[in-house]
């Protein structure tokens, strides 16, 4: 099987819009393009890749559930493995959301995690992941093994990518950004085979202490503001919130340094975090994402960058990677 | 007086860090650099440029005040003028926050604004602003008149700017971004004399209907998520929230299309919006911002782009304009 350079992989897809058929004129908005996509362009998310987090009910007694999709190989798998073990051990049950900093992050874990005496004991078998794993080495075999070959598309469209600047002009990585396996990633110079996930809104990462600590995965956070991309390659990203983010973005901001809650009373208790696959089959949430190698995704990304209609008089002529959220939806029960 | 091209103006300042003295090594974080800045690097915000918005108290009866800084000339002054008239007429009192869409905007105004019969009558004297005013023509005289000459700095440092790519590689404007008079702006190609404000987190804009409507300023919104820069040059930006944003970012998300509240009960009443200069002198809020032409701002922006310390092992090597929020603080009473 031919080995396709990463750069072609990253960029081949969003740009097919320039090479192939243009969507019908009636599809004016990104949302309309997504709605008109074909069922086969969607990829089911395995319940084994979903974390179900139930936090204490709100002031009116309404339940609050947040669902997180874990990152696939080859990204951050050491930490993701730890997270599966923590969920299996029910380790998070009774821990809490301890920090909410406006335009930055919501963070949860053991409130006594820094207290050597009171800290909750971690389950056996967690691995210590090296800093080098903040960046993934891409090997074609790993995608084939996972049933994903979406980056190995027709390399003939690469020149079009190079002509179009919109995702190449990322101000952060001095290189390129794009989508692999449904996730926003950055990569090194053209032809490089390294890639790393990007801190967009809703992404979930692993809290840690100063380097060389890399965190276990027991302490997690979600981005709730403008993408803090200075954290890319400095912290492990392990997933993203795909449902219920409003339950945590609306929490009161903490008034201590860095948005930590000042008192124990302000914290929001975590009732449980479970891997969806361990729930009874009829209670497992079912989600799917729009393949980032599909034509509809290419049209959608293009429309995010170049919108012109009754409302938009001046197309942006570009877009940043975090302003192209990957469409994710609940699967219909019939499917 | 020599006429300095805009491009030099935009970029001259944040980059003095590369040309001039480096901050002491002990200033490791952007926050430390701001804290160590000199008093004369801060510019007081006139109470005539501050809107004070009081919304209904929260569930615990705690008051909620949001303070908005209005944009200076030459940006969006037609709408800003309307907003001053609306505040003087107490027009917003009794209107409401009607929309909260996660990762997008909070919007307020007359809930019956679209109802020809029930809509609240607007005050006399509002002007209809043309779409061309989404972009400002820059004239040196306007800055001098306003007491601002911060963009006319030594053009010799421009070459350094051109060598450094971080703010030139903006994915949106196909050109350049920077700061003018303390605000994030985009501009056309090098040497162009047009500029427009950018939709960063916390920026306040003017709701409107389809083009060619440009809105009056009676309906306003604030960005509460990742910068929706497709709106740049398509909507008037008139200011930014500088205090109390947490009172609106934590509001429940609306469940109607576009995050509108489904019922009148969900809306949050606006008690009053006043220009700060119309309040009794001892009740006027006093804020100041770090001059975007100061050395400390340059150091700060540089640190946002290139952080390396006990925590950050991999400097980003760049930053996007909306990830360099302009430092703003309350003035000490003694000042």
XYZ file of C-alpha atoms in Angstrom:
670
model
C 0.000 0.000 0.000
C 1.362 3.364 -0.980
C 2.524 5.590 1.807
C 0.913 9.005 1.589
C 2.770 11.907 3.199
C 0.989 13.433 6.143
C 0.710 16.831 4.572
C -1.348 15.406 1.755
C -3.380 13.566 4.330
C -4.082 16.671 6.349
C -5.133 18.818 3.502
C -6.441 16.560 0.863
C -9.921 16.563 2.157
C -11.238 19.926 3.167
C -10.168 21.179 -0.198
C -11.881 18.767 -2.471
C -14.509 21.470 -2.545
C -12.311 23.412 -4.864
C -11.703 20.489 -7.172
C -15.020 18.723 -7.243
C -18.648 19.619 -7.583
C -19.878 22.722 -5.822
C -22.870 22.199 -3.533
C -26.222 23.320 -4.903
C -26.810 27.036 -4.499
C -29.717 26.403 -2.183
C -27.259 25.158 0.457
C -26.281 28.570 1.710
C -25.212 27.849 5.245
C -22.769 25.394 6.832
C -25.743 23.913 8.703
C -27.663 23.289 5.489
C -24.667 21.501 3.991
C -24.398 19.242 7.018
C -28.133 18.542 6.960
C -27.938 17.560 3.277
C -25.000 15.172 3.792
C -25.322 11.454 3.010
C -25.734 8.852 5.792
C -22.575 7.049 4.640
C -20.531 10.197 5.271
C -21.096 9.794 8.999
C -18.946 7.615 11.248
C -20.429 6.039 14.370
C -18.533 6.690 17.599
C -17.976 3.475 19.539
C -19.501 3.478 23.058
C -16.038 2.357 24.102
C -14.790 5.823 23.125
C -17.426 7.746 25.100
C -17.230 8.888 28.701
C -20.534 9.649 30.410
C -20.126 12.193 33.205
C -23.066 12.891 35.519
C -22.666 15.886 37.776
C -24.904 16.994 40.642
C -28.338 18.293 39.555
C -28.760 22.042 39.095
C -30.546 24.355 41.557
C -33.905 23.259 40.134
C -33.072 19.590 40.567
C -32.521 18.972 36.878
C -29.980 16.281 36.047
C -26.803 17.248 34.213
C -25.002 14.847 31.884
C -21.865 15.649 29.907
C -20.610 13.247 27.221
C -16.964 13.182 26.163
C -15.512 11.476 23.109
C -12.014 10.060 23.704
C -9.258 10.550 21.146
C -8.354 7.676 18.838
C -4.891 6.227 18.211
C -2.265 7.408 17.579
C -3.075 10.402 19.812
C -2.533 10.479 23.593
C -3.262 6.785 24.052
C -1.248 6.445 27.271
C -3.471 8.946 29.014
C -6.622 7.635 27.351
C -5.779 4.179 28.687
C -5.414 5.606 32.190
C -8.775 7.326 31.847
C -10.451 4.049 30.916
C -8.974 2.486 34.064
C -10.063 5.409 36.241
C -13.613 5.153 34.881
C -13.652 1.360 35.334
C -12.533 1.843 38.954
C -15.325 4.441 39.465
C -12.508 6.619 40.717
C -14.133 9.953 39.879
C -17.383 9.232 41.739
C -17.578 11.750 44.574
C -14.832 13.984 43.207
C -15.747 17.472 41.981
C -15.486 20.306 39.533
C -13.004 22.518 41.355
C -12.208 25.300 38.908
C -14.133 27.429 36.394
C -12.121 30.240 34.831
C -13.966 32.487 32.384
C -12.742 32.312 28.779
C -10.382 29.494 29.727
C -11.202 26.151 31.367
C -13.448 24.081 33.616
C -11.406 21.554 35.616
C -12.337 18.542 37.718
C -10.776 15.828 39.824
C -9.873 15.156 43.445
C -10.174 18.428 45.430
C -7.496 17.028 47.776
C -5.267 15.848 44.963
C -2.376 18.058 46.063
C -2.604 16.956 49.698
C -0.226 14.057 50.299
C -2.265 12.819 53.246
C -5.821 13.335 52.038
C -5.383 12.643 48.322
C -7.611 9.900 46.961
C -5.637 6.786 46.089
C -5.314 6.172 42.355
C -6.181 2.744 40.954
C -3.435 0.253 40.138
C -1.939 0.044 36.705
C -1.880 3.669 35.574
C 1.052 4.348 33.291
C 3.399 7.305 33.369
C 3.349 8.787 29.897
C 6.410 10.636 28.540
C 6.258 14.247 27.286
C 7.212 13.020 23.840
C 3.695 11.606 23.549
C 2.188 15.109 23.334
C 3.049 14.688 19.654
C 2.023 11.600 17.696
C 4.179 9.814 15.169
C 1.920 8.952 12.306
C 2.194 5.545 10.716
C -0.131 4.446 8.021
C -0.477 0.980 9.563
C -2.084 2.380 12.694
C -4.938 3.830 10.679
C -5.482 0.671 8.722
C -5.547 -1.306 11.941
C -8.168 1.056 13.338
C -10.229 0.786 10.183
C -9.448 4.364 9.196
C -7.797 5.189 5.923
C -9.382 8.542 5.432
C -6.139 10.404 4.946
C -4.972 8.272 2.053
C -6.910 10.064 -0.643
C -5.990 11.044 -4.157
C -2.692 12.949 -3.864
C -3.469 14.715 -7.119
C -5.481 17.311 -5.302
C -2.553 18.373 -3.152
C -1.524 21.211 -5.482
C -4.913 22.786 -4.951
C -4.218 22.738 -1.275
C -0.979 24.536 -1.748
C -2.669 27.185 -3.834
C -5.253 27.843 -1.199
C -3.843 29.488 1.872
C -6.639 29.419 4.319
C -5.614 26.629 6.592
C -1.920 26.939 5.863
C -1.721 30.382 7.373
C -2.190 29.213 10.915
C -0.430 31.623 13.261
C 0.634 28.933 15.743
C 2.376 25.916 14.372
C 4.404 27.782 11.731
C 3.288 24.993 9.487
C -0.097 23.490 8.786
C -3.306 22.471 10.446
C -6.082 20.195 9.332
C -8.195 17.217 10.355
C -7.186 13.613 10.963
C -9.767 10.986 11.885
C -12.256 13.703 12.725
C -9.968 15.741 14.985
C -8.287 19.134 14.560
C -4.504 18.728 14.496
C -1.376 20.680 13.773
C 1.688 19.296 12.087
C 5.233 20.213 11.257
C 6.480 21.352 7.871
C 5.150 19.838 4.681
C 6.041 16.157 4.522
C 6.515 15.818 8.268
C 4.913 12.820 9.914
C 4.210 14.278 13.311
C 0.888 15.694 14.404
C -0.680 16.913 17.615
C -4.230 17.702 18.703
C -5.314 21.328 19.028
C -6.902 23.128 21.988
C -10.207 24.179 20.421
C -13.382 25.004 22.354
C -14.691 21.889 24.114
C -11.466 19.895 23.896
C -10.612 17.902 27.029
C -7.067 17.798 28.402
C -5.042 16.362 31.269
C -4.175 18.660 34.163
C -0.613 18.335 35.377
C 2.097 19.931 37.515
C 5.300 21.471 36.182
C 7.392 19.642 33.612
C 8.423 16.791 33.518
C 5.102 15.779 35.098
C 2.601 14.844 32.384
C -0.437 14.103 34.546
C -2.193 10.776 34.938
C -5.585 11.670 33.481
C -7.247 11.797 36.907
C -7.437 15.575 36.673
C -9.168 16.790 33.509
C -10.261 20.109 32.035
C -12.364 21.403 29.159
C -11.753 24.554 27.132
C -14.659 27.019 27.546
C -13.335 30.076 25.714
C -11.189 31.225 22.850
C -8.773 28.447 21.871
C -5.764 28.601 24.270
C -3.394 27.143 21.737
C -0.280 27.989 23.704
C -1.163 24.738 25.505
C -0.753 22.648 22.334
C 2.190 20.248 22.651
C 2.461 21.236 26.326
C -0.437 19.214 27.696
C -2.083 15.990 26.635
C -5.435 16.343 24.910
C -7.560 13.258 25.329
C -10.999 14.087 23.968
C -13.788 16.590 23.482
C -17.194 17.317 24.947
C -19.817 16.304 22.385
C -22.986 16.756 24.447
C -24.025 18.743 27.503
C -21.227 21.298 27.466
C -23.783 23.928 28.545
C -23.947 22.213 31.939
C -20.360 23.202 32.639
C -19.958 26.441 30.672
C -22.759 28.002 32.733
C -21.244 27.141 36.118
C -20.334 30.090 38.345
C -16.775 31.267 37.814
C -14.432 30.606 40.714
C -13.080 33.635 42.520
C -9.730 32.221 43.676
C -6.564 32.540 41.593
C -6.965 30.754 38.235
C -10.711 30.440 38.793
C -10.551 27.818 41.538
C -13.551 27.754 43.828
C -12.799 29.377 47.149
C -14.911 27.060 49.269
C -15.876 23.394 49.210
C -19.541 24.439 48.999
C -19.013 26.061 45.622
C -17.694 22.866 44.057
C -19.973 20.780 41.898
C -19.950 17.122 42.791
C -19.310 14.487 40.160
C -21.812 11.688 40.690
C -20.147 9.310 38.286
C -18.004 8.971 35.194
C -18.433 5.758 33.192
C -17.307 4.433 29.864
C -20.531 4.259 27.831
C -19.817 0.655 26.855
C -20.163 -0.388 30.503
C -23.736 0.927 30.698
C -26.707 -1.319 29.841
C -26.980 -1.445 26.029
C -30.253 0.504 25.915
C -28.740 3.304 27.976
C -25.622 3.760 25.884
C -25.496 7.102 24.098
C -25.033 6.791 20.342
C -23.288 9.532 18.426
C -21.716 9.933 15.012
C -19.434 12.510 13.435
C -19.213 13.788 9.882
C -16.151 12.175 8.341
C -13.535 14.850 7.879
C -12.604 13.180 4.616
C -16.135 13.393 3.199
C -17.198 15.721 0.417
C -19.822 17.236 2.703
C -17.175 18.120 5.272
C -15.118 19.747 2.534
C -18.137 21.793 1.441
C -18.911 22.648 5.038
C -15.351 23.820 5.803
C -15.302 25.833 2.606
C -18.570 27.518 3.560
C -17.234 28.339 7.015
C -14.397 30.135 5.253
C -16.324 31.776 2.432
C -19.855 32.621 3.406
C -21.795 35.017 1.213
C -25.567 35.232 1.317
C -28.371 37.563 2.356
C -26.620 38.206 5.641
C -22.897 37.835 4.900
C -21.860 40.567 2.493
C -18.107 40.096 2.910
C -16.828 36.499 2.779
C -14.045 35.976 5.314
C -11.774 34.422 2.705
C -10.352 32.116 5.329
C -11.062 30.443 8.626
C -9.098 29.208 11.587
C -9.038 25.536 12.500
C -11.009 26.022 15.718
C -13.765 27.824 13.848
C -14.516 24.659 11.868
C -16.043 22.471 14.582
C -16.497 18.885 13.405
C -20.249 18.201 13.081
C -21.387 15.603 15.635
C -24.965 14.412 16.176
C -26.942 11.837 18.036
C -27.733 8.800 15.931
C -31.367 8.260 15.176
C -32.782 5.280 17.113
C -33.654 3.504 13.851
C -30.045 3.349 12.764
C 3.762 65.860 10.185
C 4.967 62.739 8.453
C 2.332 60.332 7.362
C 3.074 56.825 8.594
C 1.582 53.926 6.634
C -0.944 51.903 8.554
C 0.994 48.685 8.258
C 3.881 50.195 10.141
C 1.389 51.501 12.652
C -0.221 48.134 13.191
C 2.923 46.208 13.672
C 5.467 48.585 14.959
C 4.637 48.115 18.535
C 4.077 44.559 19.566
C 7.408 43.765 18.013
C 9.630 46.210 19.781
C 10.274 43.255 22.050
C 12.539 41.863 19.404
C 14.379 45.119 18.887
C 14.662 46.543 22.353
C 15.488 45.351 25.815
C 14.218 41.976 26.863
C 12.243 41.916 30.105
C 14.123 40.599 33.152
C 14.160 36.822 33.336
C 12.108 36.871 36.490
C 9.098 38.071 34.465
C 8.118 34.643 33.237
C 4.406 35.048 32.616
C 2.308 37.537 30.656
C 0.644 38.471 33.951
C 3.970 39.250 35.601
C 4.930 41.511 32.706
C 1.661 43.421 33.017
C 2.075 43.723 36.784
C 5.580 45.144 36.324
C 4.495 47.759 33.769
C 4.911 51.477 34.459
C 1.921 53.671 35.457
C 2.518 55.928 32.432
C 1.988 52.971 30.098
C -1.679 52.861 31.093
C -4.374 54.974 29.452
C -7.445 56.005 31.424
C -10.792 55.187 29.809
C -13.112 58.181 29.827
C -16.417 57.625 31.694
C -17.966 58.965 28.503
C -16.771 55.789 26.772
C -18.212 53.391 29.348
C -21.665 51.837 29.378
C -22.885 50.531 32.716
C -25.422 47.743 32.319
C -27.298 46.470 35.356
C -29.259 43.279 34.841
C -31.715 41.612 37.213
C -30.102 40.097 40.322
C -29.209 36.407 40.252
C -31.180 33.635 41.980
C -29.500 34.507 45.282
C -30.414 38.170 44.954
C -26.894 39.279 44.118
C -26.652 42.307 41.831
C -25.118 41.900 38.405
C -23.283 44.752 36.663
C -21.606 44.535 33.264
C -19.353 47.350 32.043
C -18.731 47.929 28.347
C -16.057 50.129 26.798
C -17.198 51.832 23.574
C -14.937 51.939 20.524
C -13.060 55.149 19.735
C -12.999 57.009 16.428
C -12.547 56.199 13.635
C -14.343 52.899 14.290
C -18.132 52.440 14.127
C -18.897 55.948 15.337
C -22.345 56.125 13.734
C -23.547 53.207 15.819
C -21.663 54.360 18.898
C -23.462 57.698 18.617
C -26.811 55.915 18.465
C -25.903 53.889 21.535
C -25.123 57.062 23.493
C -28.586 58.383 22.542
C -30.299 55.127 23.487
C -28.578 55.175 26.880
C -29.436 58.870 27.417
C -33.090 58.073 26.622
C -32.999 55.176 29.125
C -34.315 53.150 26.218
C -32.943 49.778 27.351
C -34.489 49.938 30.823
C -36.998 47.107 31.004
C -35.725 45.338 27.887
C -34.034 41.949 28.241
C -31.348 39.463 27.395
C -33.196 37.330 24.872
C -30.576 34.954 23.500
C -27.651 32.951 24.892
C -26.043 30.574 22.409
C -23.178 28.455 23.703
C -19.768 29.183 22.145
C -21.278 32.111 20.254
C -23.156 35.125 21.632
C -25.343 36.654 24.331
C -27.820 39.123 22.817
C -30.089 41.755 24.329
C -32.648 44.360 23.314
C -36.403 44.674 22.871
C -37.987 41.187 22.992
C -40.752 42.567 20.755
C -38.357 44.305 18.412
C -39.515 42.280 15.408
C -43.202 42.901 16.136
C -44.384 45.970 14.203
C -47.182 46.620 16.654
C -45.545 45.884 19.978
C -42.004 47.056 19.234
C -40.696 49.698 21.610
C -40.394 53.079 19.966
C -36.819 54.156 19.336
C -35.686 57.613 20.440
C -35.454 60.466 17.947
C -32.251 61.232 16.153
C -30.761 57.807 15.539
C -28.784 57.714 12.329
C -28.820 55.033 9.673
C -25.223 53.959 9.183
C -24.040 52.627 5.799
C -22.402 49.205 5.388
C -19.235 50.921 4.246
C -18.687 51.973 7.860
C -17.932 48.400 8.892
C -14.453 49.342 7.724
C -12.713 52.503 8.897
C -10.656 54.788 6.731
C -7.644 55.737 8.766
C -6.456 59.309 8.762
C -3.588 60.379 10.896
C -5.390 63.570 11.876
C -8.152 61.656 13.601
C -5.670 60.132 16.007
C -3.968 63.396 16.718
C -7.342 64.980 17.398
C -8.165 62.200 19.825
C -4.865 62.607 21.583
C -3.611 59.296 20.274
C -0.502 59.055 18.184
C 0.503 55.631 19.292
C 0.849 54.229 15.808
C 3.386 56.800 14.648
C 6.448 55.132 16.068
C 9.896 54.670 14.652
C 9.415 53.088 11.228
C 12.896 51.604 11.426
C 11.575 48.644 13.329
C 9.201 47.702 10.535
C 11.670 45.312 8.924
C 11.731 43.318 12.116
C 8.008 43.043 11.870
C 8.232 41.689 8.401
C 10.748 39.095 9.502
C 8.517 37.889 12.255
C 5.483 36.076 10.992
C 3.347 35.604 13.991
C 0.680 38.186 13.526
C 1.000 38.349 9.755
C -0.095 34.782 9.318
C -3.681 35.461 10.281
C -5.950 32.999 8.488
C -8.794 35.468 7.988
C -7.972 38.783 6.472
C -5.377 37.475 3.995
C -3.344 40.392 5.213
C -2.439 41.581 8.665
C -3.799 42.056 12.133
C -2.636 44.161 15.020
C -3.710 46.740 17.578
C -4.809 50.342 17.078
C -5.695 52.549 20.033
C -5.967 49.512 22.247
C -8.224 47.458 19.974
C -7.648 44.347 17.863
C -8.059 45.156 14.173
C -7.510 43.638 10.775
C -6.349 45.527 7.743
C -5.830 45.091 4.040
C -2.514 44.481 2.338
C 0.649 46.187 3.524
C 0.331 49.949 3.117
C -3.447 49.907 3.016
C -5.220 52.524 5.110
C -8.360 50.609 5.981
C -8.901 48.734 9.194
C -11.762 46.973 10.937
C -12.347 45.700 14.459
C -12.162 41.966 15.125
C -14.722 39.673 16.788
C -12.674 38.468 19.756
C -14.122 37.080 22.993
C -16.031 39.804 24.843
C -16.417 42.148 21.880
C -19.814 43.836 21.590
C -21.602 44.158 18.246
C -24.817 45.453 16.718
C -27.522 42.906 15.874
C -29.170 43.475 12.524
C -31.416 41.939 9.869
C -30.312 40.923 6.378
C -28.218 43.267 4.270
C -28.521 46.191 3.596
C -29.825 46.655 7.145
C -26.965 47.627 9.464
C -28.823 47.775 12.780
C -29.347 50.820 14.955
C -27.426 49.760 18.040
C -30.606 49.051 20.015
C -29.951 45.328 19.733
C -26.497 44.319 20.973
C -24.563 41.100 21.492
C -21.337 39.942 23.118
C -19.077 37.139 21.930
C -18.892 34.339 24.552
C -16.920 31.685 22.680
C -14.210 31.121 20.135
C -13.812 34.235 17.973
C -16.522 34.125 15.232
C -14.439 36.107 12.799
C -16.666 35.367 9.829
C -18.680 38.276 11.287
C -15.809 40.760 10.810
C -16.719 43.395 8.203
C -20.284 42.025 8.204
C -21.507 43.540 11.453
C -20.615 46.674 13.365
C -18.479 46.176 16.442
C -18.971 48.943 18.957
C -17.143 47.930 22.109
C -16.083 45.219 24.512
C -17.057 43.969 27.944
C -14.339 44.984 30.390
C -15.965 43.962 33.680
C -18.647 41.518 34.788
C -18.670 39.309 31.704
C -19.157 36.324 34.024
C -22.683 37.586 34.741
C -23.681 36.914 31.146
C -21.430 33.995 30.165
C -22.963 31.907 32.962
C -26.593 32.516 31.927
C -28.576 29.432 30.903
C -28.320 28.709 27.200
C -31.544 29.271 25.245
C -33.164 26.206 23.726
C -34.853 27.823 20.713
C -33.113 28.102 17.344
C -29.940 30.208 17.605
C -30.091 30.051 21.384
C -33.093 32.337 21.833
C -35.020 31.813 25.045
C -38.219 29.882 24.463
C -40.310 31.709 27.037
C -40.534 35.236 28.415
C -39.797 33.837 31.882
C -36.339 32.686 30.819
C -35.297 36.159 29.737
C -33.123 38.241 32.023
C -34.398 41.752 32.534
C -32.152 44.731 31.945
C -32.683 47.158 34.799
C -30.754 49.973 33.190
C -27.980 50.907 30.799
C -26.279 54.258 31.405
C -23.274 56.085 30.103
C -20.921 56.153 33.096
C -20.416 59.908 32.718
C -24.097 60.470 33.558
C -23.733 58.767 36.947
C -22.795 60.771 40.056
C -19.029 61.316 39.971
C -18.338 59.056 42.940
C -20.242 56.204 41.314
C -18.469 56.351 37.987
C -16.364 53.270 37.290
C -12.738 54.071 36.486
C -10.753 51.773 34.240
C -7.525 51.955 32.292
C -5.945 49.836 29.570
C -2.345 49.018 28.835
C -1.344 51.110 25.839
C -0.899 48.802 22.885
C 2.039 50.939 21.841
C 3.858 50.521 25.163
C 6.966 48.430 25.653
C 5.175 46.389 28.292
C 2.428 45.503 25.827
C 5.074 44.426 23.331
C 6.718 42.218 25.952
C 3.345 40.868 26.978
C 2.306 39.992 23.400
C 5.666 38.393 22.796
C 5.280 36.273 25.929
C 1.799 35.201 24.848
C 3.406 33.945 21.651
C 6.592 32.455 23.073
C 6.136 31.143 26.547
C 8.795 28.821 27.952
C 9.134 28.187 31.659
C 8.695 25.464 34.254
C 5.305 24.634 32.780
C 5.559 25.478 29.075
C 8.118 23.181 27.476
C 7.222 23.998 23.873
C 6.814 27.705 23.019
C 3.943 28.208 20.583
C 6.091 30.289 18.265
C 3.094 32.420 17.411
C -0.265 33.586 18.648
C -3.551 34.658 17.161
C -4.845 38.182 17.628
C -7.748 37.113 19.850
C -5.386 35.262 22.162
C -3.684 38.554 23.084
C -6.424 40.228 25.138
C -5.586 43.853 25.894
C -4.920 44.168 29.653
C -7.580 46.314 31.354
C -7.835 47.039 35.066
C -9.722 49.147 37.535
C -7.862 52.314 38.450
C -6.757 52.549 42.035
C -8.821 55.090 43.977
C -5.709 57.146 44.702
C -5.055 57.776 41.026
